[in-house]
Amino acid sequence: MQRDAGQQALNAHDGPWDFIVIGGGATGLGTAIEAAARGYDTLLLEQHDFAKATSSRSTKLVHGGVRYLQQGNISLVLEALKERGRLQKNAPHLVHNLAFVVPNYDWWEGPFYGIGMKVYDMLAGRQNFGRSKHLSLDETLEHLPTIEPKGLRGGVIYYDGQFDDARLAVNMAQTFVEQGGTALNYMKVTDLLKADDGYVNGVVAECQETGTTMNIEARAVINATGIFTDSIRKMDDPTVSDTLRPAQGTHIVLDRSFLPGEAAIMIPKTDDGRVLFAIPWNDRVVVGTTDEEVDGPEMEPVPMQKELDFLVEHAGRYLTKDPTPDDVLSVFAGIRPLVTDPTNPGSGDTSEISRDHVLHISNNGLVTISGGKWTTYRQMAEDTIDQAATLANVEERPSVTADLHIHGWHEHAEQFGDFSKYGSDAPALKGLVRETPELNEQLDERLPVRAVQVIWGVRHEMARSVEDILSRRTRSLLLDAQASIDIAPKVAELMADEMGHDQAWQEEQVEAFTEVANGYKMPT
């Protein structure tokens, strides 16, 4: 998958596309795959990089949503559990089982949460990732050796899924291209085209690398831009009201020593009513999340100090090894595109807003898909194309994505060691290393990233910047912000040699990345 090939395909395209999908996050990529897999002529445009915003900043869980069960949203739980099973089947190199332990400190918690998890098991049916059960005090400590033992009575264990969100997004972009679609990152939609009758029939897009502007026609335009949904809707109709109430979720990343076991911790209700996770991920521990309403969408949201304080304090409350701000290797925040009740948009706490998705078609024919969650992206996409195909007046074709393997699919990817997340691409990376042994160089002992991954990201994953490599092609920025800053010059040098850029480009890239990465460091 190369951006130049995508640009050439766009330039050579004759006539209107069946669909133009705006947005290269989970929803946009899923919608584009859904359309292309049905045989529709589809173009995907992303203003920055794939999964740049919310879709790379999740809690790294593919889950049915235990908290939605508590809220009584059974339909969302059922849908998510079904899609969770499909994701594990279609991307086993990136999605795997993870044990979660709910520690019980009060006498009533064991029976209460135990019953809830049994209902969760029942809803999952044959797609269950593992049966929940009660744990004794000793069993709880065996699973969670660093859990705070004072007052601990036991626990409840259940199973859900874990994944690498940005890696999945990149593989989805590759899947879309393999299905015949055309994908372009760094192509920003700046306006919508309309026919004489006002019907939306295309977009105006500007290449963020060259400044070139293009008018691109389509039978239907799909707005799948997540937190930027309302900005595209207002290109269609400046008078429409906002439909989103953005809420920020923040995470901190700690060394693995804080949670050395193989299980995650799930606290169903902190003293302020939040759900809190501590999760082993990429040889680190991710602690999150928060739920703070914010004014609007930001490409690089900044964690609030009160969010960081909350996470550090609560991590110390439940772990024997109390973290300090100096122990935090990285912080990251994402903004959830929560869809509000249009009749009462300002009511309620954002944590109580439904994670259901909403499909809307404007009077001018702009299709907007918003809300939802990573786990249910495929179902959202299927619903969207079902409706958009009718609107576009194209031949209706059934969905085939329930069983469509995502690029990289491999049942035993763990055999590839450091390259396991590349799945079926791993042998090719190993081949590059055999051809050029110096590409096996680990760029920093603090990070699991090798030079070959930089080259592969440029050649096959449409990486255009140092940030693309260090934030999303590898997860270095989330694993250790300072270490990623330290290796940025080496990454820029490798990319420049591969892409034909000069020293000035390298310096610009390092400066730009450092500015972004400083926002991932714990404030002093």
mmCIF file of C-alpha atoms in Angstrom, residues 250-255 281 284-287 303 308 311-312 325-333 447 470 475-484 516-523:
data_model
loop_
_atom_site.group_PDB
_atom_site.id
_atom_site.type_symbol
_atom_site.label_atom_id
_atom_site.label_comp_id
_atom_site.label_asym_id
_atom_site.label_seq_id
_atom_site.Cartn_x
_atom_site.Cartn_y
_atom_site.Cartn_z
ATOM 1 C CA THR A 250 -7.015 10.097 29.413
ATOM 2 C CA HIS A 251 -4.570 7.263 30.138
ATOM 3 C CA ILE A 252 -1.184 6.982 31.789
ATOM 4 C CA VAL A 253 1.457 4.391 30.885
ATOM 5 C CA LEU A 254 3.650 2.744 33.520
ATOM 6 C CA ASP A 255 6.473 0.229 33.565
ATOM 7 C CA TRP A 281 -0.066 -3.948 26.985
ATOM 8 C CA ARG A 284 3.768 -1.722 29.736
ATOM 9 C CA VAL A 285 0.745 -1.034 31.953
ATOM 10 C CA VAL A 286 -2.008 1.252 30.650
ATOM 11 C CA VAL A 287 -4.152 2.865 33.359
ATOM 12 C CA PRO A 303 -4.682 15.693 29.283
ATOM 13 C CA LEU A 308 -3.611 12.779 35.510
ATOM 14 C CA LEU A 311 -5.183 8.233 37.525
ATOM 15 C CA VAL A 312 -1.951 8.361 39.522
ATOM 16 C CA PRO A 325 4.474 11.312 38.365
ATOM 17 C CA ASP A 326 8.123 10.439 37.688
ATOM 18 C CA ASP A 327 7.108 6.823 37.010
ATOM 19 C CA VAL A 328 4.757 7.774 34.175
ATOM 20 C CA LEU A 329 6.413 6.947 30.846
ATOM 21 C CA SER A 330 3.737 8.481 28.658
ATOM 22 C CA VAL A 331 0.254 10.002 28.814
ATOM 23 C CA PHE A 332 -2.329 10.126 26.071
ATOM 24 C CA ALA A 333 -5.819 11.511 25.662
ATOM 25 C CA LEU A 447 11.601 0.622 22.876
ATOM 26 C CA LEU A 470 6.612 6.522 16.077
ATOM 27 C CA ARG A 475 3.557 2.497 19.282
ATOM 28 C CA SER A 476 6.730 4.101 20.575
ATOM 29 C CA LEU A 477 5.164 7.438 21.514
ATOM 30 C CA LEU A 478 2.634 5.755 23.782
ATOM 31 C CA LEU A 479 5.187 3.411 25.323
ATOM 32 C CA ASP A 480 7.806 6.003 26.253
ATOM 33 C CA ALA A 481 7.476 9.612 25.158
ATOM 34 C CA GLN A 482 11.035 10.658 25.988
ATOM 35 C CA ALA A 483 12.603 7.604 24.340
ATOM 36 C CA SER A 484 10.595 8.285 21.185
ATOM 37 C CA VAL A 516 3.763 16.698 19.480
ATOM 38 C CA ALA A 517 5.609 14.219 21.713
ATOM 39 C CA ASN A 518 6.156 16.761 24.474
ATOM 40 C CA GLY A 519 2.385 16.648 24.988
ATOM 41 C CA TYR A 520 2.704 12.938 25.845
ATOM 42 C CA LYS A 521 5.151 13.547 28.687
ATOM 43 C CA MET A 522 3.905 13.772 32.249
ATOM 44 C CA PRO A 523 3.893 17.444 33.282
#
